[in-house]
Coordinates of C-alpha atoms in Angstrom, one line a residue:
X532 CA -0.3 -0.1 0.2
X533 CA 3.1 2.8 1.1
X534 CA 4.4 2.3 -2.4
X535 CA 0.8 1.9 -4.3
X536 CA 2.7 -1.1 -6.9
X537 CA 1.4 -4.3 -4.8
X538 CA 2.3 -7.3 -7.1
X539 CA 5.8 -5.7 -7.9
X540 CA 6.2 -6.9 -3.9
X541 CA 4.6 -10.0 -4.2
X542 CA 7.0 -10.9 -6.7
X543 CA 9.9 -9.4 -5.1
X544 CA 8.9 -11.9 -2.2
X545 CA 9.4 -14.8 -4.0
X546 CA 12.7 -13.8 -5.0
X547 CA 13.3 -12.9 -1.6
X548 CA 13.3 -16.5 -0.1
X549 CA 14.6 -18.3 -3.4
X550 CA 18.0 -15.9 -3.8
X551 CA 18.0 -14.8 0.6
X552 CA 22.3 -14.5 -0.2
X553 CA 21.0 -12.2 -3.0
X554 CA 18.7 -10.9 -1.8
X555 CA 19.6 -9.5 1.9
X556 CA 22.9 -7.7 0.2
X557 CA 20.2 -5.8 -1.9
X558 CA 18.2 -4.8 0.7
X559 CA 20.6 -2.0 1.1
X560 CA 20.3 -0.4 -2.5
X561 CA 17.5 1.9 -3.7
X562 CA 17.2 -0.3 -7.2
X563 CA 18.6 -4.2 -6.7
X564 CA 18.2 -6.7 -9.8
X565 CA 18.4 -10.6 -9.1
X566 CA 17.9 -13.4 -11.4
X567 CA 13.6 -13.2 -13.5
X568 CA 13.4 -9.3 -11.4
X569 CA 14.9 -6.0 -12.4
X570 CA 14.5 -2.9 -11.1
X571 CA 11.6 -3.0 -8.3
X572 CA 12.3 0.4 -5.9
X573 CA 13.2 -1.3 -2.1
X574 CA 11.4 1.6 0.0
X575 CA 9.7 -0.1 3.1
X576 CA 10.0 -4.0 1.1
X577 CA 12.2 -5.5 4.0
X578 CA 9.6 -6.0 6.5
X579 CA 7.2 -6.6 3.9
X580 CA 9.9 -9.8 2.5
X581 CA 10.5 -11.0 6.0
X582 CA 6.7 -11.2 6.8
X583 CA 5.2 -13.1 4.2
X584 CA 5.5 -16.9 4.1
X585 CA 6.6 -19.0 2.1
X586 CA 5.1 -20.1 -1.1
X587 CA 6.9 -23.4 -2.0
X588 CA 4.5 -26.4 -2.5
X589 CA 5.3 -30.3 -1.6
X590 CA 3.4 -31.4 -4.3
X591 CA 5.8 -33.4 -7.1
X592 CA 5.8 -31.7 -10.3
X593 CA 5.0 -28.2 -11.5
X594 CA 5.7 -25.3 -10.3
X595 CA 7.6 -24.1 -7.2
X596 CA 5.8 -21.7 -5.9
X597 CA 2.0 -22.5 -7.2
X598 CA 0.7 -19.6 -4.7
X599 CA 2.9 -17.5 -6.2
X600 CA 2.6 -18.5 -9.9
X601 CA -1.7 -18.0 -8.3
X602 CA -1.0 -14.7 -6.4
X603 CA 0.2 -13.2 -9.7
X604 CA -1.8 -14.5 -12.9
X605 CA -4.1 -11.8 -13.1
X606 CA -0.1 -9.3 -13.6
X607 CA 0.8 -12.5 -15.7
X608 CA -2.2 -13.1 -17.9
X609 CA -2.2 -9.1 -18.9
X610 CA 1.2 -8.8 -19.6
X611 CA 2.0 -12.6 -21.8
X612 CA -1.1 -11.9 -24.0
X613 CA -0.3 -8.7 -24.6
X614 CA 3.1 -10.3 -25.5
X615 CA 1.2 -12.5 -27.7
X616 CA -1.4 -10.8 -29.5
X617 CA 0.0 -10.5 -33.0
X618 CA -3.1 -9.1 -34.8
X619 CA -5.4 -6.5 -35.0
X620 CA -8.2 -8.6 -34.7
X621 CA -9.6 -11.3 -32.0
X622 CA -9.4 -14.0 -33.4
X623 CA -7.1 -17.0 -32.8
X624 CA -3.9 -16.3 -35.7
X625 CA -3.5 -17.7 -38.0
X626 CA 0.1 -19.9 -39.4
X627 CA 1.4 -17.2 -42.1
X628 CA -0.4 -14.4 -39.0
X629 CA 2.2 -15.9 -36.8
X630 CA 5.0 -16.4 -38.9
X631 CA 4.9 -13.0 -39.6
X632 CA 5.3 -11.8 -36.1
X633 CA 7.9 -14.7 -35.7
X634 CA 10.0 -13.5 -38.3
X635 CA 9.6 -9.9 -39.2
X636 CA 11.6 -9.7 -41.9
X637 CA 9.5 -12.3 -44.1
X638 CA 7.7 -8.9 -44.5
X639 CA 10.1 -6.7 -44.8
X640 CA 10.0 -5.8 -40.8
X641 CA 12.7 -4.5 -39.1
X642 CA 13.7 -7.5 -36.3
X643 CA 14.2 -5.8 -33.6
X644 CA 15.6 -9.0 -31.2
X645 CA 12.3 -9.5 -28.7
X646 CA 11.5 -11.8 -27.3
X647 CA 9.3 -14.1 -29.8
X648 CA 11.0 -13.2 -32.9
X649 CA 13.1 -14.3 -34.6
X650 CA 15.6 -13.7 -37.9
X651 CA 18.9 -15.4 -39.7
X652 CA 20.9 -12.6 -38.8
X653 CA 20.3 -13.2 -35.3
X654 CA 23.2 -13.1 -32.2
X655 CA 21.7 -16.3 -29.7
X656 CA 20.4 -15.2 -26.7
X657 CA 20.9 -16.9 -23.8
X658 CA 19.3 -13.5 -21.2
X659 CA 16.7 -11.4 -21.8
X660 CA 14.4 -8.8 -20.3
X661 CA 10.6 -8.2 -21.3
X662 CA 6.9 -8.0 -19.8
X663 CA 7.0 -3.5 -19.0
X664 CA 5.5 -2.7 -16.0
X665 CA 5.1 0.7 -15.1
X666 CA 8.1 2.2 -17.0
X667 CA 9.8 -0.6 -15.7
X668 CA 11.1 -3.8 -16.6
X669 CA 9.7 -6.8 -14.4
X670 CA 10.9 -9.5 -15.6
X671 CA 14.7 -11.1 -16.9
X672 CA 14.5 -14.3 -18.8
X673 CA 17.7 -16.0 -17.8
X674 CA 18.6 -19.5 -19.7
X675 CA 20.8 -21.5 -17.3
X676 CA 20.6 -25.2 -17.4
X677 CA 20.9 -24.3 -21.4
X678 CA 24.3 -22.0 -20.7
X679 CA 25.3 -25.0 -18.5
X680 CA 25.8 -27.7 -21.8
X681 CA 27.6 -28.0 -24.6
X682 CA 27.4 -26.9 -27.9
X683 CA 25.2 -26.2 -30.0
X684 CA 23.6 -25.4 -26.9
X685 CA 24.8 -22.9 -25.0
X686 CA 24.6 -21.1 -27.4
X687 CA 21.2 -20.0 -25.9
X688 CA 18.2 -19.5 -28.8
X689 CA 19.4 -19.5 -32.2
X690 CA 17.3 -19.5 -35.6
X691 CA 18.7 -23.0 -35.8
X692 CA 17.1 -23.6 -32.5
X693 CA 13.7 -22.1 -33.6
X694 CA 13.5 -24.0 -36.6
X695 CA 14.4 -26.8 -35.5
X696 CA 11.6 -26.8 -32.1
X697 CA 8.5 -24.0 -34.4
X698 CA 9.2 -25.1 -37.1
X699 CA 5.6 -25.0 -38.3
X700 CA 5.5 -20.9 -37.5
X701 CA 8.9 -21.1 -40.1
X702 CA 8.1 -18.8 -43.4
X703 CA 5.5 -20.8 -46.3
X704 CA 5.0 -23.4 -43.9
X705 CA 1.8 -25.4 -45.6
X706 CA 0.0 -26.0 -42.7
X707 CA -0.9 -29.9 -42.7
X708 CA -2.9 -30.3 -39.0
X709 CA -6.5 -31.7 -39.7
X710 CA -9.2 -29.4 -40.1
X711 CA -12.9 -28.9 -38.9
X712 CA -14.9 -31.2 -40.9
X713 CA -12.1 -33.7 -41.7
X714 CA -12.1 -37.0 -39.5
X715 CA -9.0 -37.0 -36.0
X716 CA -6.4 -39.0 -37.3
X717 CA -5.7 -42.0 -34.4
X718 CA -2.5 -43.6 -33.2
X719 CA -0.5 -45.5 -30.8
X720 CA -0.6 -43.9 -26.7
X721 CA 1.6 -45.1 -24.6
X722 CA -0.1 -45.2 -20.2
X723 CA 2.4 -43.2 -18.0
X724 CA 1.7 -45.7 -15.4
X725 CA 3.4 -48.5 -16.9
X726 CA -0.4 -49.5 -18.6
X727 CA -1.3 -51.2 -22.1
X728 CA -1.2 -48.9 -24.8
X729 CA -3.6 -47.6 -26.5
X730 CA -5.5 -45.8 -29.2
X731 CA -6.3 -41.8 -29.6
X732 CA -9.8 -42.2 -30.9
X733 CA -10.4 -45.1 -29.0
X734 CA -9.3 -44.1 -25.3
X735 CA -11.3 -40.8 -26.1
X736 CA -14.8 -42.5 -27.1
X737 CA -14.4 -44.0 -23.5
X738 CA -14.3 -40.8 -22.2
X739 CA -16.8 -39.6 -24.1
X740 CA -19.2 -43.0 -23.0
X741 CA -18.7 -42.6 -19.6
X742 CA -19.3 -38.8 -19.1
X743 CA -22.5 -39.0 -22.1
X744 CA -21.1 -36.2 -24.2
X745 CA -21.1 -36.7 -28.0
X746 CA -17.8 -34.8 -27.9
X747 CA -14.3 -34.4 -26.4
X748 CA -11.8 -32.5 -26.6
X749 CA -7.7 -34.2 -27.7
X750 CA -5.4 -32.4 -24.5
X751 CA -2.0 -32.0 -26.3
X752 CA -0.2 -30.3 -23.1
X753 CA 3.3 -28.7 -22.8
X754 CA 3.9 -28.4 -18.5
X755 CA 7.2 -25.9 -19.7
X756 CA 5.7 -24.1 -22.1
X757 CA 5.3 -20.3 -19.7
X758 CA 2.1 -19.5 -20.9
X759 CA 0.8 -23.0 -20.7
X760 CA 1.9 -22.6 -17.0
X761 CA 0.9 -19.6 -16.7
X762 CA -2.7 -19.8 -17.7
X763 CA -3.3 -21.1 -20.7
X764 CA -4.7 -24.7 -19.9
X765 CA -6.9 -23.6 -16.7
X766 CA -8.1 -20.8 -19.2
X767 CA -9.3 -23.2 -21.7
X768 CA -10.6 -25.8 -19.1
X769 CA -13.1 -23.5 -18.0
X770 CA -14.8 -22.8 -21.0
X771 CA -14.8 -26.0 -21.9
X772 CA -18.8 -27.5 -20.7
X773 CA -17.5 -29.7 -18.9
X774 CA -16.3 -31.6 -21.9
X775 CA -14.1 -34.9 -21.3
X776 CA -10.8 -34.1 -22.1
X777 CA -8.0 -36.7 -23.6
X778 CA -4.5 -34.9 -22.0
X779 CA -1.3 -36.6 -24.6
X780 CA 2.1 -35.4 -23.3
X781 CA 3.4 -34.4 -26.3
X782 CA 7.9 -33.9 -27.0
X783 CA 9.1 -31.2 -25.0
X784 CA 7.8 -28.2 -25.7
X785 CA 10.2 -26.3 -24.3
X786 CA 13.0 -28.2 -22.7
X787 CA 15.5 -26.7 -20.5
X788 CA 19.0 -27.6 -21.8
X789 CA 18.1 -27.1 -25.4
X790 CA 15.7 -24.8 -26.3
X791 CA 14.4 -23.2 -22.8
X792 CA 12.6 -20.5 -25.3
X793 CA 10.4 -18.7 -22.5
X794 CA 14.6 -18.5 -20.5
X795 CA 11.6 -19.3 -17.5
X796 CA 12.1 -22.6 -16.5
X797 CA 14.7 -21.5 -14.2
X798 CA 13.7 -19.0 -13.6
X799 CA 11.5 -15.6 -12.6
X800 CA 7.6 -16.5 -10.6
X801 CA 6.9 -19.9 -13.4
X802 CA 9.9 -22.0 -13.0
X803 CA 9.4 -25.3 -12.8
X804 CA 10.4 -27.1 -9.8
X805 CA 12.1 -30.4 -11.2
X806 CA 13.5 -29.1 -14.2
X807 CA 12.5 -31.0 -17.4
X808 CA 14.9 -31.8 -19.8
X809 CA 14.9 -33.3 -23.6
X810 CA 13.3 -37.2 -23.1
X811 CA 15.0 -39.3 -23.7
X812 CA 13.4 -42.4 -23.2
X813 CA 9.7 -43.5 -22.1
X814 CA 10.5 -43.1 -18.8
X815 CA 11.3 -38.9 -19.0
X816 CA 8.7 -38.3 -20.4
X817 CA 6.5 -40.6 -18.3
X818 CA 8.1 -38.3 -15.5
X819 CA 7.2 -35.1 -17.6
X820 CA 3.8 -36.2 -18.0
X821 CA 3.3 -37.2 -14.4
X822 CA 4.1 -33.6 -14.0
X823 CA 1.8 -32.2 -15.5
X824 CA -1.3 -34.5 -14.7
X825 CA -0.4 -32.7 -10.9
X826 CA -0.4 -29.5 -12.1
X827 CA -3.8 -29.8 -14.3
X828 CA -4.6 -31.5 -11.1
X829 CA -4.5 -28.1 -9.0
X830 CA -7.9 -26.9 -10.5
X831 CA -9.4 -29.9 -12.1
X832 CA -9.6 -31.9 -9.2
X833 CA -8.2 -34.9 -7.9
X834 CA -8.3 -37.6 -10.2
X835 CA -10.0 -35.9 -13.7
X836 CA -7.2 -35.9 -15.1
X837 CA -7.0 -39.0 -17.5
X838 CA -2.8 -38.4 -18.6
X839 CA -0.9 -40.8 -21.9
X840 CA 2.0 -39.8 -23.5
X841 CA 2.8 -39.8 -27.4
X842 CA 5.3 -42.7 -28.4
X843 CA 8.7 -41.6 -28.6
X844 CA 8.7 -41.6 -32.7
X845 CA 6.5 -37.9 -32.2
X846 CA 3.7 -39.3 -34.7
X847 CA 0.7 -38.3 -33.3
X848 CA 2.7 -35.0 -33.0
X849 CA 3.1 -34.3 -36.2
X850 CA -0.2 -35.5 -37.4
X851 CA -1.4 -32.6 -35.7
X852 CA 1.5 -30.4 -35.8
X853 CA 0.9 -30.0 -32.0
X854 CA 3.8 -28.4 -30.1
X855 CA 4.6 -26.5 -28.2
X856 CA 0.7 -27.6 -27.3
X857 CA -2.9 -27.8 -29.0
X858 CA -6.4 -28.3 -27.7
X859 CA -9.4 -30.0 -30.9
X860 CA -12.1 -30.6 -30.0
X861 CA -14.3 -34.0 -32.0
X862 CA -16.9 -35.5 -32.7
X863 CA -16.9 -38.7 -30.3
X864 CA -18.8 -40.6 -32.5
X865 CA -17.5 -40.2 -36.2
X866 CA -13.7 -38.6 -35.0
X867 CA -14.4 -35.8 -37.0
X868 CA -13.0 -32.3 -35.9
X869 CA -15.0 -29.5 -34.8
X870 CA -12.5 -26.8 -34.6
X871 CA -8.8 -26.9 -33.1
X872 CA -6.5 -24.0 -31.4
X873 CA -3.7 -23.1 -34.0
X874 CA 0.1 -22.0 -33.0
X875 CA 0.2 -21.4 -29.3
X876 CA 0.8 -19.5 -27.5
X877 CA -0.4 -16.7 -29.5
X878 CA -4.1 -14.8 -29.3
X879 CA -5.4 -16.6 -26.8
X880 CA -7.8 -14.4 -26.3
X881 CA -9.5 -16.0 -29.6
X882 CA -8.2 -19.1 -28.9
X883 CA -11.3 -19.5 -26.0
X884 CA -14.1 -18.1 -28.0
X885 CA -12.5 -21.4 -30.7
X886 CA -13.1 -23.7 -28.1
X887 CA -16.2 -22.2 -26.1
X888 CA -17.8 -22.6 -29.3
X889 CA -16.9 -25.9 -30.7
X890 CA -17.9 -27.4 -27.4
X891 CA -21.2 -25.3 -27.5
X892 CA -22.3 -26.3 -30.6
X893 CA -24.6 -28.8 -32.4
X894 CA -23.4 -32.8 -32.8
X895 CA -22.2 -31.9 -36.9
X896 CA -21.6 -28.9 -37.3
X897 CA -18.0 -27.6 -37.4
X898 CA -17.2 -24.3 -36.5
X899 CA -14.3 -21.7 -37.0
X900 CA -12.0 -22.4 -39.3
X901 CA -8.6 -24.0 -38.4

């Protein structure tokens, strides 16, 4: 109240508990800088910081401090949605609109070297700042685990990394995913608990039948995407009109060791409790899927998240062009696609509107071109 900046005070408390020595030393300066947070005034903060509780989670996996992340969720949603709004309109962004934003030189716009944009001649990124608020830079992102690896990973985020992990956003790429009105492809999915494998549509139909629903949502998840865990997964769940959701974990969206794209895997209020590297084995993927299941249950309810995983050849990810994460609403019986979100995490308002309409659409009707 004294600073009239309560959100920044809360953010500072997070880092105070995570980095007590650095923060304690910084208390004597009018402005401090610590990993994840920049340029926050210190007046009156000493007592506030020591008076706030530790906000760490005892649950396995998920975010290191979910309570802190939840308190900051409105601010994070506002800032991150603004950062990833790539069009003048409010609908979901097309592949080309995403590509035009991420590679501005492809449409003869200047490359400004800012988060979410790439260029063939860009300098590697190991740290960056973003998300301004009240004239200050609020977030400092740092790819600390990438720096520990051998080349080329230790260089940080490069054009080559972007092309490898976000190839669907390259200029000129033609979408091949199943579109509204088409039949959703089936494919093998693996149990995350060592059980028998199944297929995507088999499990989708089981869920729909048990729920008495003519629709089911195929949720391709990615907890390492900071937008997904900050608010997107929860916001999508809330507009799903109780349509059953089949969750499938994919190749890692932003593994800490090879593609920490957002730079928030290991720092910031959204940092992960357990750092998740690139999956080398089925066990690696199953552990990440279990972490995600724990996270989703925090707002969907314990035992209510049906989680499976893609095979290690990433066949379903390729068929659905699902990375980093994506939702498809389908007719359970026919397998026909009603609607799907486009490339994440862009234009979230349009994605929410598309899923909400699809979940309320009469059987047999496709909505919104994919």
